[in-house]
XYZ file of C-alpha atoms in Angstrom:
706
model
C -13.775 -9.326 -41.943
C -13.164 -6.428 -39.498
C -14.273 -7.856 -36.234
C -11.131 -8.614 -34.374
C -9.939 -5.797 -32.105
C -6.443 -5.384 -30.079
C -6.810 -3.443 -27.121
C -4.265 -2.176 -24.367
C -4.366 -1.538 -20.932
C -1.472 -0.692 -18.498
C -0.137 -0.306 -15.182
C 2.049 2.795 -14.687
C 4.369 3.652 -11.677
C 3.300 7.385 -11.423
C 4.400 9.736 -8.888
C 2.085 12.603 -7.287
C 2.995 15.927 -8.858
C 5.719 14.346 -11.160
C 4.199 15.864 -14.335
C 7.432 15.331 -16.255
C 7.931 11.912 -15.389
C 4.358 11.007 -15.597
C 4.098 12.261 -19.117
C 7.070 10.186 -20.108
C 5.594 7.081 -18.731
C 2.326 7.820 -20.377
C 3.979 8.329 -23.851
C 5.921 5.038 -23.446
C 2.918 3.190 -22.530
C 1.141 4.301 -25.747
C 4.208 3.650 -27.801
C 4.300 0.029 -26.615
C 0.521 -0.339 -27.098
C 0.862 0.686 -30.718
C 3.944 -1.546 -31.376
C 1.691 -4.346 -30.233
C -0.933 -3.414 -32.727
C -3.461 -1.790 -30.239
C -5.930 0.799 -31.348
C -7.188 1.562 -27.965
C -5.049 2.393 -24.804
C -6.325 2.663 -21.324
C -4.298 4.212 -18.486
C -4.693 4.383 -14.676
C -6.955 6.835 -12.778
C -5.609 10.359 -12.468
C -2.266 9.061 -14.239
C -1.408 12.586 -15.478
C -0.974 14.315 -12.071
C -0.501 10.961 -9.975
C -3.415 9.655 -7.940
C -2.032 10.531 -4.497
C -1.979 14.299 -4.852
C -4.460 14.570 -2.138
C -4.881 18.271 -1.090
C -2.938 19.545 -3.987
C -6.166 18.904 -5.880
C -7.491 22.125 -4.426
C -4.485 23.956 -6.104
C -5.013 25.752 -9.428
C -1.366 24.629 -10.361
C -2.518 20.983 -10.400
C -5.134 21.672 -12.912
C -2.965 23.923 -14.971
C -0.110 21.500 -15.216
C -2.553 18.615 -15.885
C -3.895 20.740 -19.001
C -0.335 21.219 -20.049
C 0.296 17.572 -20.086
C -2.743 16.852 -21.892
C -1.656 19.399 -24.588
C 1.940 17.789 -24.846
C -0.047 14.296 -25.207
C -2.398 15.634 -27.955
C 0.595 17.242 -29.884
C 2.811 14.108 -29.705
C 3.140 12.078 -32.819
C 3.119 8.989 -30.517
C -0.626 9.451 -29.841
C -1.687 9.405 -33.484
C -4.025 6.645 -34.875
C -4.671 5.098 -31.358
C -7.682 6.101 -29.196
C -6.059 7.311 -25.983
C -7.840 7.260 -22.647
C -6.086 9.359 -20.008
C -6.940 10.406 -16.414
C -6.875 13.860 -14.901
C -8.673 16.348 -12.862
C -11.025 18.760 -14.741
C -12.643 21.805 -13.466
C -16.073 22.384 -15.231
C -18.292 25.342 -14.309
C -16.021 25.772 -11.172
C -16.589 22.247 -9.933
C -13.735 19.690 -9.824
C -14.240 16.370 -11.295
C -12.062 13.174 -11.466
C -12.231 12.663 -15.282
C -11.289 10.395 -18.160
C -10.238 12.426 -21.131
C -10.554 10.268 -24.399
C -9.120 11.486 -27.541
C -7.982 10.546 -31.081
C -5.686 12.401 -33.494
C -5.650 15.594 -31.752
C -9.292 15.679 -31.255
C -10.995 15.289 -27.701
C -13.996 12.732 -28.155
C -15.335 12.757 -24.603
C -14.628 13.890 -20.908
C -16.080 11.284 -18.743
C -16.188 12.372 -15.099
C -16.446 9.916 -12.354
C -19.848 9.119 -10.850
C -19.118 7.038 -7.645
C -16.274 8.455 -5.693
C -14.287 6.184 -3.226
C -14.676 7.690 0.272
C -13.731 4.875 2.661
C -10.691 3.558 4.460
C -7.794 5.425 2.963
C -9.819 7.087 0.180
C -11.155 10.888 0.501
C -12.176 11.594 -3.046
C -15.339 13.419 -1.842
C -12.998 15.910 -0.175
C -11.580 17.123 -3.371
C -13.999 16.005 -6.129
C -17.671 15.987 -6.882
C -19.395 13.094 -8.518
C -21.272 13.629 -11.687
C -24.822 12.793 -10.879
C -26.607 13.407 -14.196
C -26.945 9.916 -15.401
C -26.882 9.466 -19.261
C -26.533 13.223 -19.904
C -23.813 15.395 -21.308
C -22.998 19.090 -21.279
C -20.656 21.215 -23.364
C -17.273 21.676 -21.803
C -15.513 24.874 -23.248
C -11.911 24.002 -23.820
C -9.083 26.291 -22.405
C -7.423 28.339 -25.147
C -4.295 26.181 -24.899
C -6.192 23.283 -26.223
C -8.484 24.954 -28.626
C -5.455 25.882 -30.670
C -4.373 22.324 -30.829
C -7.654 20.466 -31.209
C -9.537 23.146 -33.340
C -12.408 22.423 -31.111
C -14.378 25.184 -28.969
C -16.389 22.625 -26.949
C -16.400 18.820 -26.419
C -18.975 16.530 -24.661
C -18.768 16.296 -20.912
C -20.547 13.860 -18.912
C -22.079 10.271 -19.053
C -21.787 8.981 -22.541
C -20.268 6.151 -24.577
C -18.198 6.059 -27.737
C -19.577 4.577 -30.837
C -16.850 3.784 -33.425
C -17.395 2.211 -36.905
C -17.188 -1.246 -35.529
C -18.132 -1.356 -31.905
C -19.323 0.678 -28.722
C -16.975 1.641 -25.794
C -17.955 2.839 -22.298
C -15.939 3.849 -19.250
C -16.308 3.338 -15.654
C -13.732 4.599 -13.367
C -12.353 2.309 -10.204
C -15.051 2.618 -7.482
C -17.921 2.384 -10.017
C -17.011 -1.389 -10.393
C -17.483 -1.909 -6.675
C -20.827 -0.137 -6.507
C -24.070 -2.231 -6.122
C -25.297 -0.974 -9.603
C -22.114 -0.417 -11.677
C -22.393 1.455 -14.938
C -21.381 -1.428 -16.978
C -24.544 -3.218 -16.185
C -26.668 -0.667 -18.092
C -24.014 0.190 -20.666
C -23.971 -3.459 -21.513
C -27.603 -3.658 -21.864
C -27.409 -0.541 -24.142
C -25.048 -2.423 -26.494
C -21.538 -1.419 -25.183
C -19.202 -4.191 -25.945
C -15.972 -2.840 -24.556
C -15.673 -1.789 -20.892
C -12.916 0.265 -19.555
C -11.921 0.762 -15.784
C -9.102 3.133 -14.829
C -8.208 2.341 -11.199
C -6.077 3.855 -8.506
C -6.401 0.655 -6.162
C -3.823 0.031 -3.486
C -2.457 -3.224 -1.976
C -4.248 -4.957 0.777
C -3.344 -8.402 1.705
C -5.610 -11.138 0.249
C -7.454 -8.580 -1.865
C -6.338 -9.369 -5.450
C -9.064 -11.871 -5.904
C -11.798 -9.256 -5.234
C -10.924 -7.279 -8.461
C -10.581 -10.386 -10.582
C -14.068 -11.825 -9.261
C -15.787 -8.561 -9.791
C -14.553 -8.274 -13.607
C -15.186 -11.885 -14.432
C -18.538 -11.759 -12.871
C -19.459 -8.619 -14.647
C -18.545 -10.047 -17.967
C -20.097 -13.578 -17.260
C -23.590 -11.924 -16.531
C -23.625 -9.435 -19.256
C -20.993 -10.423 -21.653
C -18.369 -7.992 -23.302
C -14.718 -7.250 -23.049
C -13.394 -5.628 -19.801
C -10.050 -3.652 -19.549
C -8.857 -2.596 -16.165
C -5.792 -0.428 -15.765
C -4.184 0.494 -12.353
C -1.431 2.434 -11.003
C 1.601 0.662 -9.491
C 4.149 1.632 -6.811
C 4.596 4.083 -4.157
C 3.532 7.586 -5.416
C 4.518 9.433 -2.321
C 2.741 8.060 0.911
C 1.826 4.894 2.828
C -0.041 3.216 -0.039
C 1.420 0.781 -2.584
C -0.643 0.495 -5.734
C -0.318 -2.966 -6.904
C -1.011 -2.979 -10.626
C -2.796 -6.281 -11.494
C -3.947 -4.731 -14.862
C -6.038 -7.390 -16.732
C -8.220 -7.902 -19.854
C -11.115 -10.279 -19.571
C -13.958 -11.370 -21.980
C -17.227 -13.336 -21.222
C -15.945 -14.350 -17.919
C -12.542 -15.430 -18.886
C -9.347 -13.613 -18.188
C -7.316 -13.093 -21.342
C -4.248 -11.123 -20.018
C -2.814 -10.693 -16.522
C -0.468 -8.027 -15.413
C 1.930 -8.332 -12.551
C 0.946 -7.377 -9.043
C 4.450 -6.419 -7.863
C 7.432 -5.320 -10.010
C 10.057 -2.735 -10.462
C 8.863 -1.908 -14.168
C 7.590 1.630 -14.415
C 5.667 0.842 -17.338
C 3.721 -2.463 -18.074
C 1.439 -2.695 -21.034
C -1.013 -5.656 -21.598
C -2.627 -6.211 -24.967
C -5.083 -8.846 -26.217
C -6.639 -9.546 -29.488
C -10.411 -10.399 -29.170
C -13.155 -11.356 -31.536
C -16.179 -8.781 -31.251
C -18.389 -11.552 -32.612
C -17.637 -13.767 -29.609
C -19.283 -11.059 -27.441
C -22.287 -10.894 -29.837
C -22.785 -14.591 -29.877
C -22.219 -14.973 -25.970
C -25.022 -12.415 -25.487
C -27.355 -13.886 -27.985
C -27.856 -17.097 -25.658
C -28.846 -14.960 -22.418
C -32.489 -14.270 -22.926
C -32.789 -12.746 -19.491
C -30.048 -10.149 -20.557
C -31.813 -9.590 -23.794
C -35.224 -8.841 -22.487
C -33.595 -6.336 -20.108
C -31.651 -4.811 -22.960
C -34.900 -4.323 -24.972
C -36.096 -2.067 -22.216
C -32.909 -0.229 -21.634
C -32.673 3.587 -21.503
C -30.068 4.742 -24.156
C -26.773 6.501 -23.497
C -25.725 9.545 -25.485
C -23.363 8.163 -28.139
C -20.365 10.040 -29.282
C -19.675 9.150 -32.943
C -16.124 8.329 -33.730
C -15.116 7.959 -37.319
C -12.583 5.314 -36.566
C -12.430 1.480 -36.411
C -10.619 -0.512 -33.808
C -10.564 -3.466 -36.141
C -8.949 -3.901 -39.623
C -10.497 -5.383 -42.705
C -7.783 -7.726 -43.112
C -7.823 -9.579 -39.786
C -8.819 -13.146 -40.816
C -5.386 -14.631 -39.983
C -4.921 -12.449 -36.742
C -4.404 -14.966 -34.040
C -6.764 -14.531 -30.962
C -5.678 -14.266 -27.184
C -6.376 -17.561 -25.309
C -8.023 -17.650 -21.800
C -5.660 -18.241 -18.736
C -6.020 -18.970 -15.239
C -5.150 -16.215 -12.877
C -2.195 -16.745 -10.680
C -2.310 -15.555 -7.221
C 0.335 -14.892 -4.680
C 0.303 -16.589 -1.107
C -0.009 -13.911 1.688
C 3.762 -14.564 2.517
C 4.640 -13.941 -1.181
C 2.554 -10.637 -1.195
C 4.509 -9.661 1.948
C 7.941 -10.602 0.426
C 7.106 -8.585 -2.879
C 4.665 -5.504 -2.017
C 6.785 -3.861 0.811
C 9.879 -4.589 -0.853
C 8.750 -2.633 -3.989
C 7.478 0.122 -1.649
C 10.962 0.273 -0.117
C 12.562 0.544 -3.481
C 10.255 3.372 -4.610
C 10.863 5.241 -1.369
C 14.612 4.866 -1.646
C 15.093 6.004 -5.229
C 12.808 8.730 -4.838
C 13.807 10.158 -1.538
C 17.478 10.385 -3.174
C 19.033 8.625 -0.109
C 21.952 6.098 -0.094
C 20.224 3.230 1.904
C 18.684 2.148 4.939
C 19.553 1.988 8.557
C 17.871 -0.619 10.697
C 18.176 -1.479 14.322
C 18.365 -5.276 14.346
C 17.230 -6.775 17.738
C 17.515 -10.564 16.832
C 13.664 -10.708 17.100
C 11.046 -11.590 14.396
C 10.096 -7.973 13.582
C 13.306 -6.514 12.716
C 14.414 -9.748 11.083
C 11.239 -9.545 8.857
C 12.171 -5.881 8.067
C 15.861 -6.902 7.209
C 14.354 -9.740 4.986
C 12.348 -7.147 3.089
C 15.382 -5.124 2.269
C 17.059 -8.368 1.215
C 14.063 -9.137 -0.967
C 14.061 -5.591 -2.438
C 17.831 -6.400 -3.381
C 16.794 -9.654 -4.970
C 14.247 -7.979 -7.111
C 16.645 -5.197 -8.010
C 19.077 -7.715 -9.473
C 16.633 -9.661 -11.124
C 15.258 -6.448 -12.816
C 18.734 -5.431 -13.980
C 19.432 -8.879 -15.164
C 16.288 -8.788 -17.361
C 17.535 -5.536 -18.910
C 15.753 -2.951 -16.892
C 17.784 0.123 -17.560
C 15.770 2.402 -15.390
C 16.373 0.274 -12.260
C 20.153 -0.017 -13.232
C 20.478 3.877 -13.529
C 18.570 4.350 -10.134
C 20.743 1.767 -8.276
C 23.912 3.337 -9.646
C 22.792 6.761 -8.254
C 21.863 5.183 -4.966
C 25.398 3.818 -4.593
C 27.206 6.563 -6.202
C 29.019 4.400 -8.783
C 28.359 5.034 -12.337
C 29.772 1.668 -13.594
C 28.302 -0.424 -10.894
C 26.072 -3.440 -12.011
C 24.453 -5.450 -9.130
C 24.573 -9.085 -9.541
C 24.506 -10.710 -6.279
C 21.771 -9.582 -3.863
C 23.985 -10.014 -0.769
C 26.580 -7.706 -2.324
C 23.928 -5.154 -3.124
C 22.659 -5.546 0.386
C 25.839 -4.627 1.922
C 25.814 -1.357 0.041
C 22.462 -0.212 0.805
C 21.657 -1.851 4.358
C 23.358 -1.019 7.441
C 22.142 -3.018 10.536
C 22.932 -2.416 13.998
C 22.512 -4.366 17.310
C 22.278 -1.897 20.191
C 23.192 -3.750 23.270
C 22.268 -2.856 26.781
C 23.138 -4.818 30.197
C 19.576 -6.494 29.636
C 20.508 -7.800 26.408
C 21.199 -11.490 26.014
C 23.954 -13.163 24.095
C 21.348 -15.105 22.153
C 19.675 -12.031 20.505
C 23.049 -10.484 19.877
C 24.240 -13.776 17.996
C 21.087 -14.148 16.148
C 21.084 -10.631 14.694
C 24.700 -11.011 13.699
C 24.284 -14.148 12.019
C 21.258 -13.029 10.017
C 23.108 -9.670 9.066
C 25.928 -12.108 7.685
C 23.619 -14.218 5.755
C 21.761 -11.320 3.991
C 25.096 -9.431 3.640
C 24.087 -6.329 5.438
C 27.036 -3.943 6.804
C 26.505 -4.777 10.360
C 27.468 -2.777 13.629
C 27.354 -3.885 17.166
C 27.512 -1.377 19.923
C 26.650 -0.818 23.496
C 24.248 1.788 24.757
C 24.911 1.407 28.530
C 27.074 4.405 28.761
C 24.474 6.750 27.183
C 21.748 5.118 29.425
C 23.759 5.662 32.605
C 24.469 9.195 31.566
C 20.909 9.988 31.113
C 19.711 8.394 34.310
C 22.530 10.074 36.029
C 21.331 13.471 34.867
C 18.012 12.725 36.496
C 19.548 11.336 39.780
C 21.880 14.585 39.879
C 18.821 16.805 39.499
C 16.462 15.222 41.832
C 18.542 13.220 44.092
C 16.666 10.119 43.502
C 17.858 7.082 41.834
C 15.106 4.983 40.023
C 15.387 1.142 40.177
C 14.011 -1.814 38.319
C 11.217 -3.742 39.779
C 13.458 -6.765 40.478
C 15.727 -4.492 42.461
C 12.745 -3.179 44.544
C 11.728 -0.330 42.365
C 8.044 0.732 41.628
C 6.182 0.036 38.433
C 6.705 3.717 37.312
C 10.376 3.234 37.846
C 10.591 0.135 36.142
C 8.796 1.449 33.020
C 10.815 4.728 33.001
C 14.055 2.716 33.026
C 12.949 0.559 30.092
C 11.772 3.666 28.229
C 15.085 5.500 28.572
C 16.972 2.560 26.878
C 14.276 2.438 24.007
C 14.399 6.065 23.335
C 18.321 6.162 23.411
C 18.133 3.492 20.744
C 16.411 6.001 18.460
C 18.778 8.834 19.082
C 21.605 6.487 18.295
C 19.656 5.021 15.226
C 19.457 8.669 13.739
C 23.130 9.477 14.470
C 24.275 6.587 12.681
C 21.785 7.135 9.943
C 23.379 10.636 9.288
C 27.099 9.906 9.771
C 27.804 6.072 9.279
C 28.603 6.420 5.489
C 30.552 9.546 6.262
C 32.574 7.578 8.678
C 33.171 4.876 5.911
C 34.178 7.459 3.366
C 31.019 7.281 1.354
C 28.556 9.888 0.323
C 24.893 10.302 1.512
C 22.588 9.537 4.440
C 20.374 6.549 5.181
C 16.666 6.264 5.890
C 15.856 4.775 9.293
C 13.448 1.751 9.170
C 11.065 1.104 11.966
C 9.878 -2.463 12.880
C 6.740 -2.140 14.868
C 3.846 -4.508 13.656
C 0.384 -3.598 13.379
C -0.715 -5.473 16.525
C 1.724 -3.751 18.794
C 0.760 -0.464 17.176
C -3.081 -1.159 17.823
C -2.325 -1.984 21.506
C 0.390 0.876 21.991
C 2.890 -1.694 23.041
C 5.721 0.420 22.051
C 7.586 3.375 23.493
C 6.747 6.719 22.096
C 9.886 7.901 20.189
C 11.784 4.826 20.480
C 13.126 2.578 17.571
C 9.488 2.361 16.277
C 9.920 6.164 15.482
C 11.751 6.117 12.082
C 11.446 7.592 8.609
C 9.390 4.671 7.190
C 8.133 1.177 8.570
C 7.628 -1.514 5.863
C 5.945 -3.921 8.381
C 3.650 -1.393 10.298
C 0.559 -2.533 8.499
C 1.177 -6.443 8.998
C 0.133 -8.624 11.692
C 2.445 -10.674 14.021
C 0.758 -13.840 12.543
C 1.457 -12.942 8.998
C 4.969 -11.754 9.807
C 5.871 -15.106 11.286
C 4.590 -16.726 8.216
C 6.618 -14.506 6.080
C 9.769 -14.932 7.995
C 9.120 -18.763 7.713
C 8.793 -18.305 4.002
C 12.021 -16.268 3.889
C 13.860 -19.148 5.717
C 12.854 -21.574 3.081
C 12.808 -19.624 -0.156
C 15.704 -17.264 0.565
C 17.741 -20.029 2.343
C 18.342 -18.003 5.586
C 18.897 -20.569 8.326
C 19.588 -17.777 10.927
C 15.776 -17.342 10.778
C 14.996 -20.677 12.277
C 16.411 -19.576 15.774
C 14.717 -16.259 15.533
C 11.378 -17.990 14.928
C 11.824 -20.342 17.834
C 12.647 -17.713 20.372
C 9.941 -16.010 22.515
C 9.273 -12.326 21.599
C 10.811 -10.016 23.972
C 11.694 -6.255 24.273
C 14.904 -7.015 26.592
C 14.376 -4.019 28.543
C 14.286 -5.458 31.964
C 17.322 -7.071 33.842
C 18.178 -10.780 32.739
C 17.603 -13.380 35.325
C 20.741 -15.582 35.362
C 21.752 -14.436 31.986
C 18.416 -15.158 30.619
C 15.421 -13.246 29.205
C 12.975 -12.370 31.986
C 10.261 -10.760 30.063
C 8.282 -11.617 26.996
C 5.895 -9.536 24.728
C 2.797 -11.541 25.615
C 3.302 -11.354 29.218
C 3.880 -7.705 29.192
C 0.818 -7.086 26.914
C -1.343 -9.477 29.061
C -2.932 -10.961 25.839
C -1.609 -13.266 22.986
C -0.775 -11.898 19.466
C -3.431 -14.190 18.121
C -6.014 -12.541 20.379
C -4.979 -9.041 19.543
C -5.568 -9.818 15.763
C -9.044 -10.814 16.669
C -9.617 -7.599 18.695
C -8.220 -5.501 15.844
C -10.391 -6.839 13.099
C -13.470 -6.671 15.347
C -12.573 -3.000 16.319
C -11.950 -1.790 12.857
C -13.394 -4.121 10.175
C -16.612 -5.275 12.240
C -16.874 -1.728 13.667
C -17.593 -2.895 17.117
C -17.288 -0.886 20.502
C -16.589 -2.658 23.832
C -20.167 -4.020 24.146
C -20.380 -5.154 20.449
C -17.009 -6.828 20.709
C -18.072 -8.730 23.871
C -21.170 -9.854 22.282
C -19.462 -11.315 19.203
C -16.553 -12.957 21.319
C -18.829 -14.531 23.880
C -20.262 -16.755 21.027
C -17.046 -17.114 19.065
C -15.071 -18.247 22.146
C -17.836 -20.089 23.974
C -15.845 -23.209 23.752
C -12.892 -21.858 25.425
C -13.738 -18.928 27.477
C -16.703 -18.300 30.004
C -18.670 -15.134 29.637
C -16.879 -13.707 32.486
C -13.484 -14.512 31.232
C -14.534 -12.867 27.868
C -15.695 -9.576 29.748
C -12.339 -9.595 31.400
C -10.396 -9.830 28.067
C -12.579 -7.226 26.295
C -12.290 -4.731 29.250
C -8.443 -5.291 29.360
C -8.126 -4.707 25.778
C -10.129 -1.398 25.692
C -8.420 -0.187 28.659
C -4.878 -0.594 27.201
C -6.081 0.385 23.715
C -7.611 3.613 24.773
C -4.679 4.540 27.263
C -2.222 4.228 24.500
C -4.221 5.630 21.637
C -2.105 8.784 21.787
C 0.805 6.917 20.551
C -0.979 6.422 17.050
C -0.599 10.065 16.482
C 3.229 9.593 16.058
C 3.356 6.435 14.288
C 6.047 6.013 11.659
C 4.464 6.106 8.237
C 4.026 2.390 7.494
C 3.229 0.349 4.461
C -0.503 -0.158 4.544
C -1.246 -3.879 4.190
C -3.925 -4.758 6.779
C -7.680 -3.703 6.910
C -7.354 -3.125 10.876
C -4.605 -0.863 10.817
C -4.553 1.755 13.452
C -2.897 4.419 11.456
C -4.098 7.686 12.877
C -3.065 9.743 9.785
C -5.853 9.027 7.331
C -7.164 5.402 7.837
C -8.380 5.051 11.420
C -9.681 8.436 12.488
C -10.544 8.509 16.310
C -9.949 10.350 19.205
C -6.766 10.057 21.163
C -7.860 11.168 24.667
C -10.529 8.614 26.011
C -12.118 7.841 29.410
C -10.328 4.732 29.727
C -12.686 3.331 32.523
C -15.505 3.255 29.838
C -17.999 3.187 32.445
C -21.214 2.890 30.409
C -19.924 0.468 27.984
C -18.394 -1.831 30.708
C -21.559 -1.655 32.816
C -23.599 -2.917 29.916
C -21.089 -5.818 29.536
C -21.265 -6.527 33.192
C -25.096 -6.683 33.019
C -24.968 -9.285 30.147
C -22.419 -11.255 31.894
C -24.636 -11.647 35.183
C -27.602 -12.471 32.923
C -25.625 -15.285 31.175
C -24.101 -16.647 34.438
C -27.793 -16.626 35.994
C -28.915 -18.564 32.891
C -26.153 -21.016 33.207
C -26.963 -21.673 36.920
C -30.655 -22.246 35.893
C -29.509 -24.646 33.216
C -27.460 -26.415 35.759
C -30.232 -26.692 38.320
C -32.294 -28.532 35.736
C -29.686 -31.342 35.171
C -30.242 -34.469 37.092
């Protein structure tokens, strides 16, 4: 028959500039694809060098080593008799392009440069690459000598073309091109391309998975065809977690679904599909066929190779399936935990150190480490030898096999409750009980001697003794005395991270974990260089609302009853003196707004791109049933005053897992000044004028009522 094809796509845990490791993972994926009978293998975007090289793309070394890896792939017997589609940077006529290099049996068939570059949010591809703008045109690319000797080719096609095999036609689009208003697959499909491939470098954002699935299913619903999507997975060296979700679809149906979160470095999906199903599906869509009859043709690179076999009549076909989505709480339990695992094993540290306060945020961070331990045990139980080797290196015991997450947690997580005279017995007990239930090595200590010593130095030098407000001190004194406690906790955390394993007779150091959520970071409700300053922060891109939902999920799913009391307690920094032994301050009172309101401000500021006046205009309508225009104006003014006053703190935020679209991360995602005119005179005057107009109109409306 010769019409059934088995195609493969994959998700690889690549690491920026880890050329040796990246090569081995690519070879392993090709080997698995061939074992499953595939004749076409698609890999993630820029998989040879790793997507997150950033300014290393400027370096000639990155181009050179990518070519060397490509040469190793061409030379390997593993890559024979299968069309391999790999991603790497290529310089053509002194211009750098983000490319797919497609080869078969030591011959490069096509180099296809990316035509629409991702340049929003966390993406900066236009900084390093140039888009190929010559639609349906190719040029000759002169191969470097190291490749000429292998391929026996002097030049190969470079540009916007498709592959014509003996039995079908294959076209590439790369990541962002799927998201553009007029994606390449539209015109390629009209020109007879039956198999579309998409190599992605797409990172996790909460509630985003459906967008990819919808785009792919809609593409093949309207135009027919087979669609393969590959993606990177894991942490490749920074704040992003690439979340897999490789897939294969045909004619609007999903045929294969890859995992969104896992500790497997290599995951390969295959599907066996009937090309005649594409042709018969398209035959019924008359509007598509009318458009196809007028379509401009693509250059076709002829390939003397068939994806199908003549003897395929009895070959079973893949069946459609329903995509299974994780809930947001499940996404939080899995994504940041996988990111922590990659960071731990690749940093070659021996574990984590976490200041555990007894509140929701640090409890959520502790639960993420516990979730990581559960996933490690599950992976080892499923026979993952790479995870087993990594965990043995981390705990420095070559015969160790993790079975119980609590026992593993005791080896890799040290938690510490740092009490002061302002700490309550309740938070101390909650922290200790949670540590006991997850199995962490827990330390309780008192920072008061250090606090008194530092304040004593100030008093000795100035002759002044600052007081808390409840003892008659000013606001400045009150804030300074709170901050000194918070900053001493950071110093103690790093001391224990470096030496606590030494004190226990073990080797190595610990990574310090931060626990500031995205809402507190946005407002600057944290002390600069306190416990929010850490090596990494797994919850720094997650809202307080989502964190509470996640902790509730852990309470039930992980069976951690200590979380019940943590959820029920009011959020508090415990930096001011207790009142009759009880907490006298709460976070929301300190901030002057609720966490729920803060999430709304955050989304309007970043996602909806509003300034003070634009935010007021939206909220005066959104909150019309609960707030007067004057109240809305006061809320907006208060938020922008606080936000702009504390924006400087964003420059020192601990690198955090990116999970939320309104993250204030100053490093790459949210680029804004950090010195503002915090009175916003022009903007606030516009708001006041609008409030007066609305109030005047309200009085007129009331005058007209009998």
